[in-house]
Amino acid sequence: MIKVSPFLIACAFIFLSPAAQAKLEVVATTPDFGSIAAEIGRGHASVTTLAKPTEDPHFVDAKPSFIVKLNRADAVVEGGAELEIGWLPALLDQSRNPRLALGAPGRISCSQEISLLQIPASLDRSRGDIHAAGNPHFMTDPLNAKIVAEHIANAFCQLDPKSCDGYRTNLKKFTAALESKSAEWEMVLAPFKGQRIVAYHDTWPYFARRFGLNIDLFLEPKPGIPPTPVHLAEVVSRMKAGHIHVILVEPYQNRKTAEAVAADTGATVVDVAQFPGGVKATDNGYLELMDYLVNSVGKALSEGKK
Ligand SMILES: [Zn+2]
């Protein structure tokens, strides 16, 4: 009788068992990319997200556990365009993972195929502007989300060819759902074309462009610079002159400042987030977040009209 070592039996079991097949280990920087990476990777990739949905993506609280996660990852999904420049490069250095180096297939930069808005003619960080490479908040345009989903699927296929069919099937499903929702969202916001909205930070130019809104007045004098009394007084007078009734505030921004401006102008403060889970009933991912954004902005604009 041939003797088979228990070690070989264990190995055979690991290779034969589909449940034990190694999944692609993916780390996403923020929950929007994490949500889409999880949709594309469903069944084949394991996705963890570093930033909380209520955190400012420019200033994420970097924890030592992030270095461990990055060290073990096969891929990192980042926004790029300097979104994470304040916190991710140092973590990547410390994680010492060549799979995530710039130019490696495991470094998945979502801005790569996006036409960025607001690219400055000349680089000047001296004034404190944290959007020095163009506006990095491109995910609130569903067409950009579609481009990002395709980009992630292509990258996953390159990293994990054996599961490529699965990634392609997941992509098809996500894209179909996104397209049907996009038509619905355009209908909800169609009555408000050309309307102006104030936001705390310049997070919404892609959302505004997609849905025909103007979100071009901000409580911050420049992205990343806190509001000043002089600047807020100017915002109040421009809101009154322009009959602007809606102010968008994200979870990590100073709601009291927005409320003070609202009290002076009769406007409504609307709680929004650019990340799934950042506001209530948006935990289930990107599509649910966009549903919330479109409906809450539409509701506030229709109330402002009365
Ligand atoms: Zn920003």
PDB file of N, CA and C in Angstrom, residues 33-120:
ATOM      1  N   PHE A  33     -14.885  53.895  -3.440  1.00  0.00           N
ATOM      2  CA  PHE A  33     -14.085  52.931  -4.205  1.00  0.00           C
ATOM      3  C   PHE A  33     -14.239  51.532  -3.615  1.00  0.00           C
ATOM      4  N   GLY A  34     -14.325  51.454  -2.282  1.00  0.00           N
ATOM      5  CA  GLY A  34     -14.497  50.153  -1.612  1.00  0.00           C
ATOM      6  C   GLY A  34     -15.799  49.485  -2.038  1.00  0.00           C
ATOM      7  N   SER A  35     -16.867  50.286  -2.135  1.00  0.00           N
ATOM      8  CA  SER A  35     -18.171  49.743  -2.512  1.00  0.00           C
ATOM      9  C   SER A  35     -18.130  49.167  -3.924  1.00  0.00           C
ATOM     10  N   ILE A  36     -17.524  49.888  -4.847  1.00  0.00           N
ATOM     11  CA  ILE A  36     -17.492  49.417  -6.238  1.00  0.00           C
ATOM     12  C   ILE A  36     -16.519  48.247  -6.381  1.00  0.00           C
ATOM     13  N   ALA A  37     -15.391  48.303  -5.688  1.00  0.00           N
ATOM     14  CA  ALA A  37     -14.454  47.165  -5.727  1.00  0.00           C
ATOM     15  C   ALA A  37     -15.130  45.902  -5.188  1.00  0.00           C
ATOM     16  N   ALA A  38     -15.966  46.056  -4.154  1.00  0.00           N
ATOM     17  CA  ALA A  38     -16.667  44.885  -3.593  1.00  0.00           C
ATOM     18  C   ALA A  38     -17.700  44.340  -4.580  1.00  0.00           C
ATOM     19  N   GLU A  39     -18.379  45.223  -5.314  1.00  0.00           N
ATOM     20  CA  GLU A  39     -19.342  44.768  -6.340  1.00  0.00           C
ATOM     21  C   GLU A  39     -18.625  43.962  -7.423  1.00  0.00           C
ATOM     22  N   ILE A  40     -17.498  44.508  -7.895  1.00  0.00           N
ATOM     23  CA  ILE A  40     -16.760  43.855  -8.981  1.00  0.00           C
ATOM     24  C   ILE A  40     -16.102  42.564  -8.486  1.00  0.00           C
ATOM     25  N   GLY A  41     -15.643  42.585  -7.241  1.00  0.00           N
ATOM     26  CA  GLY A  41     -14.898  41.445  -6.709  1.00  0.00           C
ATOM     27  C   GLY A  41     -15.760  40.365  -6.076  1.00  0.00           C
ATOM     28  N   ARG A  42     -17.070  40.585  -6.053  1.00  0.00           N
ATOM     29  CA  ARG A  42     -17.979  39.671  -5.341  1.00  0.00           C
ATOM     30  C   ARG A  42     -17.683  38.198  -5.653  1.00  0.00           C
ATOM     31  N   GLY A  43     -17.418  37.418  -4.595  1.00  0.00           N
ATOM     32  CA  GLY A  43     -17.160  35.985  -4.764  1.00  0.00           C
ATOM     33  C   GLY A  43     -15.702  35.645  -5.021  1.00  0.00           C
ATOM     34  N   HIS A  44     -14.891  36.645  -5.375  1.00  0.00           N
ATOM     35  CA  HIS A  44     -13.502  36.351  -5.747  1.00  0.00           C
ATOM     36  C   HIS A  44     -12.472  37.220  -5.048  1.00  0.00           C
ATOM     37  N   ALA A  45     -12.909  38.358  -4.521  1.00  0.00           N
ATOM     38  CA  ALA A  45     -11.971  39.273  -3.874  1.00  0.00           C
ATOM     39  C   ALA A  45     -12.498  39.643  -2.495  1.00  0.00           C
ATOM     40  N   SER A  46     -11.567  39.904  -1.598  1.00  0.00           N
ATOM     41  CA  SER A  46     -11.960  40.349  -0.272  1.00  0.00           C
ATOM     42  C   SER A  46     -11.511  41.811  -0.143  1.00  0.00           C
ATOM     43  N   VAL A  47     -12.474  42.710   0.107  1.00  0.00           N
ATOM     44  CA  VAL A  47     -12.181  44.151   0.067  1.00  0.00           C
ATOM     45  C   VAL A  47     -12.312  44.761   1.457  1.00  0.00           C
ATOM     46  N   THR A  48     -11.284  45.466   1.896  1.00  0.00           N
ATOM     47  CA  THR A  48     -11.417  46.267   3.122  1.00  0.00           C
ATOM     48  C   THR A  48     -11.162  47.724   2.774  1.00  0.00           C
ATOM     49  N   THR A  49     -11.812  48.612   3.525  1.00  0.00           N
ATOM     50  CA  THR A  49     -11.702  50.049   3.250  1.00  0.00           C
ATOM     51  C   THR A  49     -11.036  50.731   4.441  1.00  0.00           C
ATOM     52  N   LEU A  50     -10.120  51.646   4.169  1.00  0.00           N
ATOM     53  CA  LEU A  50      -9.388  52.301   5.256  1.00  0.00           C
ATOM     54  C   LEU A  50     -10.191  53.440   5.894  1.00  0.00           C
ATOM     55  N   ALA A  51     -10.620  54.428   5.105  1.00  0.00           N
ATOM     56  CA  ALA A  51     -11.294  55.600   5.679  1.00  0.00           C
ATOM     57  C   ALA A  51     -12.721  55.261   6.086  1.00  0.00           C
ATOM     58  N   LYS A  52     -13.177  55.896   7.147  1.00  0.00           N
ATOM     59  CA  LYS A  52     -14.587  55.761   7.544  1.00  0.00           C
ATOM     60  C   LYS A  52     -15.430  56.629   6.619  1.00  0.00           C
ATOM     61  N   PRO A  53     -16.710  56.267   6.438  1.00  0.00           N
ATOM     62  CA  PRO A  53     -17.545  57.088   5.542  1.00  0.00           C
ATOM     63  C   PRO A  53     -17.811  58.486   6.077  1.00  0.00           C
ATOM     64  N   THR A  54     -17.570  58.688   7.359  1.00  0.00           N
ATOM     65  CA  THR A  54     -17.806  60.014   7.949  1.00  0.00           C
ATOM     66  C   THR A  54     -16.510  60.830   8.046  1.00  0.00           C
ATOM     67  N   GLU A  55     -15.440  60.321   7.452  1.00  0.00           N
ATOM     68  CA  GLU A  55     -14.152  61.018   7.548  1.00  0.00           C
ATOM     69  C   GLU A  55     -13.875  61.864   6.307  1.00  0.00           C
ATOM     70  N   ASP A  56     -13.122  62.940   6.513  1.00  0.00           N
ATOM     71  CA  ASP A  56     -12.676  63.771   5.391  1.00  0.00           C
ATOM     72  C   ASP A  56     -11.606  62.997   4.609  1.00  0.00           C
ATOM     73  N   PRO A  57     -11.853  62.727   3.325  1.00  0.00           N
ATOM     74  CA  PRO A  57     -10.900  61.899   2.577  1.00  0.00           C
ATOM     75  C   PRO A  57      -9.533  62.558   2.417  1.00  0.00           C
ATOM     76  N   HIS A  58      -9.481  63.886   2.595  1.00  0.00           N
ATOM     77  CA  HIS A  58      -8.184  64.569   2.496  1.00  0.00           C
ATOM     78  C   HIS A  58      -7.356  64.376   3.765  1.00  0.00           C
ATOM     79  N   PHE A  59      -8.036  64.117   4.884  1.00  0.00           N
ATOM     80  CA  PHE A  59      -7.327  64.067   6.178  1.00  0.00           C
ATOM     81  C   PHE A  59      -7.766  62.836   6.974  1.00  0.00           C
ATOM     82  N   VAL A  60      -7.439  61.672   6.486  1.00  0.00           N
ATOM     83  CA  VAL A  60      -7.869  60.437   7.159  1.00  0.00           C
ATOM     84  C   VAL A  60      -6.923  60.140   8.319  1.00  0.00           C
ATOM     85  N   ASP A  61      -7.524  59.707   9.426  1.00  0.00           N
ATOM     86  CA  ASP A  61      -6.770  59.371  10.617  1.00  0.00           C
ATOM     87  C   ASP A  61      -6.053  58.033  10.375  1.00  0.00           C
ATOM     88  N   ALA A  62      -4.745  58.091  10.124  1.00  0.00           N
ATOM     89  CA  ALA A  62      -3.987  56.887   9.747  1.00  0.00           C
ATOM     90  C   ALA A  62      -3.665  56.035  10.977  1.00  0.00           C
ATOM     91  N   LYS A  63      -4.126  54.803  10.978  1.00  0.00           N
ATOM     92  CA  LYS A  63      -3.900  53.909  12.118  1.00  0.00           C
ATOM     93  C   LYS A  63      -2.816  52.892  11.771  1.00  0.00           C
ATOM     94  N   PRO A  64      -2.074  52.378  12.787  1.00  0.00           N
ATOM     95  CA  PRO A  64      -1.045  51.363  12.510  1.00  0.00           C
ATOM     96  C   PRO A  64      -1.624  50.127  11.805  1.00  0.00           C
ATOM     97  N   SER A  65      -2.888  49.805  12.103  1.00  0.00           N
ATOM     98  CA  SER A  65      -3.497  48.623  11.470  1.00  0.00           C
ATOM     99  C   SER A  65      -3.587  48.782   9.947  1.00  0.00           C
ATOM    100  N   PHE A  66      -3.619  50.021   9.470  1.00  0.00           N
ATOM    101  CA  PHE A  66      -3.674  50.252   8.017  1.00  0.00           C
ATOM    102  C   PHE A  66      -2.400  49.719   7.346  1.00  0.00           C
ATOM    103  N   ILE A  67      -1.258  49.876   8.050  1.00  0.00           N
ATOM    104  CA  ILE A  67       0.029  49.441   7.474  1.00  0.00           C
ATOM    105  C   ILE A  67       0.017  47.925   7.314  1.00  0.00           C
ATOM    106  N   VAL A  68      -0.529  47.235   8.318  1.00  0.00           N
ATOM    107  CA  VAL A  68      -0.609  45.767   8.248  1.00  0.00           C
ATOM    108  C   VAL A  68      -1.502  45.352   7.078  1.00  0.00           C
ATOM    109  N   LYS A  69      -2.647  46.009   6.935  1.00  0.00           N
ATOM    110  CA  LYS A  69      -3.565  45.667   5.838  1.00  0.00           C
ATOM    111  C   LYS A  69      -2.895  45.895   4.486  1.00  0.00           C
ATOM    112  N   LEU A  70      -2.197  47.018   4.360  1.00  0.00           N
ATOM    113  CA  LEU A  70      -1.539  47.336   3.085  1.00  0.00           C
ATOM    114  C   LEU A  70      -0.387  46.371   2.815  1.00  0.00           C
ATOM    115  N   ASN A  71       0.282  45.953   3.879  1.00  0.00           N
ATOM    116  CA  ASN A  71       1.398  45.012   3.708  1.00  0.00           C
ATOM    117  C   ASN A  71       0.940  43.682   3.124  1.00  0.00           C
ATOM    118  N   ARG A  72      -0.270  43.259   3.481  1.00  0.00           N
ATOM    119  CA  ARG A  72      -0.773  41.952   3.049  1.00  0.00           C
ATOM    120  C   ARG A  72      -1.550  42.005   1.736  1.00  0.00           C
ATOM    121  N   ALA A  73      -1.824  43.214   1.243  1.00  0.00           N
ATOM    122  CA  ALA A  73      -2.758  43.351   0.116  1.00  0.00           C
ATOM    123  C   ALA A  73      -2.124  42.974  -1.218  1.00  0.00           C
ATOM    124  N   ASP A  74      -2.970  42.439  -2.112  1.00  0.00           N
ATOM    125  CA  ASP A  74      -2.554  42.228  -3.505  1.00  0.00           C
ATOM    126  C   ASP A  74      -2.760  43.499  -4.312  1.00  0.00           C
ATOM    127  N   ALA A  75      -3.691  44.352  -3.859  1.00  0.00           N
ATOM    128  CA  ALA A  75      -4.000  45.571  -4.613  1.00  0.00           C
ATOM    129  C   ALA A  75      -4.512  46.656  -3.677  1.00  0.00           C
ATOM    130  N   VAL A  76      -4.235  47.911  -4.043  1.00  0.00           N
ATOM    131  CA  VAL A  76      -4.848  49.037  -3.354  1.00  0.00           C
ATOM    132  C   VAL A  76      -5.630  49.831  -4.398  1.00  0.00           C
ATOM    133  N   VAL A  77      -6.877  50.178  -4.055  1.00  0.00           N
ATOM    134  CA  VAL A  77      -7.711  50.989  -4.945  1.00  0.00           C
ATOM    135  C   VAL A  77      -7.761  52.393  -4.352  1.00  0.00           C
ATOM    136  N   GLU A  78      -7.187  53.353  -5.070  1.00  0.00           N
ATOM    137  CA  GLU A  78      -7.130  54.732  -4.572  1.00  0.00           C
ATOM    138  C   GLU A  78      -7.791  55.664  -5.585  1.00  0.00           C
ATOM    139  N   GLY A  79      -8.164  56.870  -5.110  1.00  0.00           N
ATOM    140  CA  GLY A  79      -8.714  57.861  -6.027  1.00  0.00           C
ATOM    141  C   GLY A  79      -7.622  58.452  -6.890  1.00  0.00           C
ATOM    142  N   GLY A  80      -6.493  58.759  -6.253  1.00  0.00           N
ATOM    143  CA  GLY A  80      -5.428  59.463  -6.963  1.00  0.00           C
ATOM    144  C   GLY A  80      -5.796  60.935  -7.099  1.00  0.00           C
ATOM    145  N   ALA A  81      -5.155  61.629  -8.036  1.00  0.00           N
ATOM    146  CA  ALA A  81      -5.375  63.069  -8.216  1.00  0.00           C
ATOM    147  C   ALA A  81      -5.199  63.813  -6.886  1.00  0.00           C
ATOM    148  N   GLU A  82      -4.277  63.315  -6.077  1.00  0.00           N
ATOM    149  CA  GLU A  82      -3.908  63.936  -4.793  1.00  0.00           C
ATOM    150  C   GLU A  82      -4.992  63.868  -3.716  1.00  0.00           C
ATOM    151  N   LEU A  83      -6.066  63.097  -3.950  1.00  0.00           N
ATOM    152  CA  LEU A  83      -7.110  62.988  -2.919  1.00  0.00           C
ATOM    153  C   LEU A  83      -6.515  62.529  -1.586  1.00  0.00           C
ATOM    154  N   GLU A  84      -5.670  61.489  -1.659  1.00  0.00           N
ATOM    155  CA  GLU A  84      -5.137  60.877  -0.438  1.00  0.00           C
ATOM    156  C   GLU A  84      -3.704  61.297  -0.138  1.00  0.00           C
ATOM    157  N   ILE A  85      -3.236  62.386  -0.791  1.00  0.00           N
ATOM    158  CA  ILE A  85      -1.806  62.721  -0.701  1.00  0.00           C
ATOM    159  C   ILE A  85      -1.355  63.030   0.732  1.00  0.00           C
ATOM    160  N   GLY A  86      -2.292  63.476   1.572  1.00  0.00           N
ATOM    161  CA  GLY A  86      -1.937  63.832   2.941  1.00  0.00           C
ATOM    162  C   GLY A  86      -1.720  62.641   3.871  1.00  0.00           C
ATOM    163  N   TRP A  87      -2.094  61.440   3.454  1.00  0.00           N
ATOM    164  CA  TRP A  87      -2.005  60.323   4.400  1.00  0.00           C
ATOM    165  C   TRP A  87      -1.588  58.985   3.785  1.00  0.00           C
ATOM    166  N   LEU A  88      -1.889  58.737   2.528  1.00  0.00           N
ATOM    167  CA  LEU A  88      -1.613  57.414   1.958  1.00  0.00           C
ATOM    168  C   LEU A  88      -0.137  57.159   1.631  1.00  0.00           C
ATOM    169  N   PRO A  89       0.598  58.125   1.042  1.00  0.00           N
ATOM    170  CA  PRO A  89       1.983  57.816   0.659  1.00  0.00           C
ATOM    171  C   PRO A  89       2.835  57.319   1.837  1.00  0.00           C
ATOM    172  N   ALA A  90       2.682  57.939   3.017  1.00  0.00           N
ATOM    173  CA  ALA A  90       3.483  57.518   4.171  1.00  0.00           C
ATOM    174  C   ALA A  90       3.121  56.085   4.583  1.00  0.00           C
ATOM    175  N   LEU A  91       1.826  55.756   4.539  1.00  0.00           N
ATOM    176  CA  LEU A  91       1.397  54.395   4.901  1.00  0.00           C
ATOM    177  C   LEU A  91       1.946  53.377   3.908  1.00  0.00           C
ATOM    178  N   LEU A  92       1.918  53.725   2.628  1.00  0.00           N
ATOM    179  CA  LEU A  92       2.422  52.802   1.604  1.00  0.00           C
ATOM    180  C   LEU A  92       3.927  52.586   1.774  1.00  0.00           C
ATOM    181  N   ASP A  93       4.653  53.662   2.095  1.00  0.00           N
ATOM    182  CA  ASP A  93       6.100  53.531   2.354  1.00  0.00           C
ATOM    183  C   ASP A  93       6.343  52.530   3.469  1.00  0.00           C
ATOM    184  N   GLN A  94       5.587  52.703   4.554  1.00  0.00           N
ATOM    185  CA  GLN A  94       5.814  51.853   5.727  1.00  0.00           C
ATOM    186  C   GLN A  94       5.335  50.420   5.510  1.00  0.00           C
ATOM    187  N   SER A  95       4.401  50.234   4.583  1.00  0.00           N
ATOM    188  CA  SER A  95       3.874  48.872   4.384  1.00  0.00           C
ATOM    189  C   SER A  95       4.861  48.000   3.603  1.00  0.00           C
ATOM    190  N   ARG A  96       5.846  48.609   2.961  1.00  0.00           N
ATOM    191  CA  ARG A  96       6.894  47.874   2.234  1.00  0.00           C
ATOM    192  C   ARG A  96       6.324  46.747   1.388  1.00  0.00           C
ATOM    193  N   ASN A  97       5.361  47.082   0.545  1.00  0.00           N
ATOM    194  CA  ASN A  97       4.721  46.075  -0.295  1.00  0.00           C
ATOM    195  C   ASN A  97       4.936  46.440  -1.764  1.00  0.00           C
ATOM    196  N   PRO A  98       5.884  45.757  -2.420  1.00  0.00           N
ATOM    197  CA  PRO A  98       6.185  46.130  -3.816  1.00  0.00           C
ATOM    198  C   PRO A  98       5.012  45.924  -4.769  1.00  0.00           C
ATOM    199  N   ARG A  99       4.026  45.102  -4.363  1.00  0.00           N
ATOM    200  CA  ARG A  99       2.852  44.892  -5.228  1.00  0.00           C
ATOM    201  C   ARG A  99       2.032  46.175  -5.384  1.00  0.00           C
ATOM    202  N   LEU A 100       2.204  47.119  -4.435  1.00  0.00           N
ATOM    203  CA  LEU A 100       1.398  48.348  -4.460  1.00  0.00           C
ATOM    204  C   LEU A 100       2.209  49.560  -4.927  1.00  0.00           C
ATOM    205  N   ALA A 101       3.436  49.313  -5.420  1.00  0.00           N
ATOM    206  CA  ALA A 101       4.293  50.439  -5.847  1.00  0.00           C
ATOM    207  C   ALA A 101       3.673  51.135  -7.056  1.00  0.00           C
ATOM    208  N   LEU A 102       4.004  52.396  -7.221  1.00  0.00           N
ATOM    209  CA  LEU A 102       3.531  53.156  -8.387  1.00  0.00           C
ATOM    210  C   LEU A 102       3.924  52.411  -9.659  1.00  0.00           C
ATOM    211  N   GLY A 103       2.965  52.206 -10.545  1.00  0.00           N
ATOM    212  CA  GLY A 103       3.247  51.514 -11.803  1.00  0.00           C
ATOM    213  C   GLY A 103       3.039  50.006 -11.723  1.00  0.00           C
ATOM    214  N   ALA A 104       2.934  49.451 -10.510  1.00  0.00           N
ATOM    215  CA  ALA A 104       2.685  48.000 -10.369  1.00  0.00           C
ATOM    216  C   ALA A 104       1.204  47.724 -10.662  1.00  0.00           C
ATOM    217  N   PRO A 105       0.864  46.511 -11.146  1.00  0.00           N
ATOM    218  CA  PRO A 105      -0.541  46.213 -11.464  1.00  0.00           C
ATOM    219  C   PRO A 105      -1.458  46.299 -10.243  1.00  0.00           C
ATOM    220  N   GLY A 106      -0.891  46.155  -9.059  1.00  0.00           N
ATOM    221  CA  GLY A 106      -1.704  46.213  -7.840  1.00  0.00           C
ATOM    222  C   GLY A 106      -1.998  47.634  -7.370  1.00  0.00           C
ATOM    223  N   ARG A 107      -1.479  48.624  -8.049  1.00  0.00           N
ATOM    224  CA  ARG A 107      -1.760  50.021  -7.688  1.00  0.00           C
ATOM    225  C   ARG A 107      -2.851  50.520  -8.628  1.00  0.00           C
ATOM    226  N   ILE A 108      -4.096  50.482  -8.147  1.00  0.00           N
ATOM    227  CA  ILE A 108      -5.242  50.802  -9.005  1.00  0.00           C
ATOM    228  C   ILE A 108      -5.701  52.225  -8.702  1.00  0.00           C
ATOM    229  N   SER A 109      -5.372  53.144  -9.592  1.00  0.00           N
ATOM    230  CA  SER A 109      -5.688  54.544  -9.376  1.00  0.00           C
ATOM    231  C   SER A 109      -6.931  54.906 -10.191  1.00  0.00           C
ATOM    232  N   CYS A 110      -8.020  55.211  -9.483  1.00  0.00           N
ATOM    233  CA  CYS A 110      -9.314  55.361 -10.160  1.00  0.00           C
ATOM    234  C   CYS A 110      -9.411  56.623 -11.016  1.00  0.00           C
ATOM    235  N   SER A 111      -8.604  57.643 -10.727  1.00  0.00           N
ATOM    236  CA  SER A 111      -8.693  58.877 -11.517  1.00  0.00           C
ATOM    237  C   SER A 111      -8.032  58.729 -12.886  1.00  0.00           C
ATOM    238  N   GLN A 112      -7.349  57.612 -13.081  1.00  0.00           N
ATOM    239  CA  GLN A 112      -6.518  57.450 -14.287  1.00  0.00           C
ATOM    240  C   GLN A 112      -7.285  57.681 -15.592  1.00  0.00           C
ATOM    241  N   GLU A 113      -8.527  57.222 -15.655  1.00  0.00           N
ATOM    242  CA  GLU A 113      -9.268  57.365 -16.914  1.00  0.00           C
ATOM    243  C   GLU A 113     -10.398  58.396 -16.825  1.00  0.00           C
ATOM    244  N   ILE A 114     -10.331  59.236 -15.791  1.00  0.00           N
ATOM    245  CA  ILE A 114     -11.367  60.263 -15.586  1.00  0.00           C
ATOM    246  C   ILE A 114     -10.884  61.603 -16.149  1.00  0.00           C
ATOM    247  N   SER A 115     -11.764  62.335 -16.822  1.00  0.00           N
ATOM    248  CA  SER A 115     -11.421  63.711 -17.220  1.00  0.00           C
ATOM    249  C   SER A 115     -11.684  64.595 -16.014  1.00  0.00           C
ATOM    250  N   LEU A 116     -10.628  65.014 -15.358  1.00  0.00           N
ATOM    251  CA  LEU A 116     -10.781  65.800 -14.130  1.00  0.00           C
ATOM    252  C   LEU A 116     -11.207  67.227 -14.461  1.00  0.00           C
ATOM    253  N   LEU A 117     -12.036  67.788 -13.596  1.00  0.00           N
ATOM    254  CA  LEU A 117     -12.430  69.191 -13.703  1.00  0.00           C
ATOM    255  C   LEU A 117     -11.468  70.030 -12.865  1.00  0.00           C
ATOM    256  N   GLN A 118     -11.413  71.308 -13.178  1.00  0.00           N
ATOM    257  CA  GLN A 118     -10.666  72.303 -12.384  1.00  0.00           C
ATOM    258  C   GLN A 118      -9.172  72.038 -12.301  1.00  0.00           C
ATOM    259  N   ILE A 119      -8.572  71.495 -13.358  1.00  0.00           N
ATOM    260  CA  ILE A 119      -7.107  71.348 -13.331  1.00  0.00           C
ATOM    261  C   ILE A 119      -6.495  72.746 -13.452  1.00  0.00           C
ATOM    262  N   PRO A 120      -5.708  73.161 -12.449  1.00  0.00           N
ATOM    263  CA  PRO A 120      -5.180  74.530 -12.495  1.00  0.00           C
ATOM    264  C   PRO A 120      -4.129  74.694 -13.594  1.00  0.00           C
TER     265      PRO A 120
END
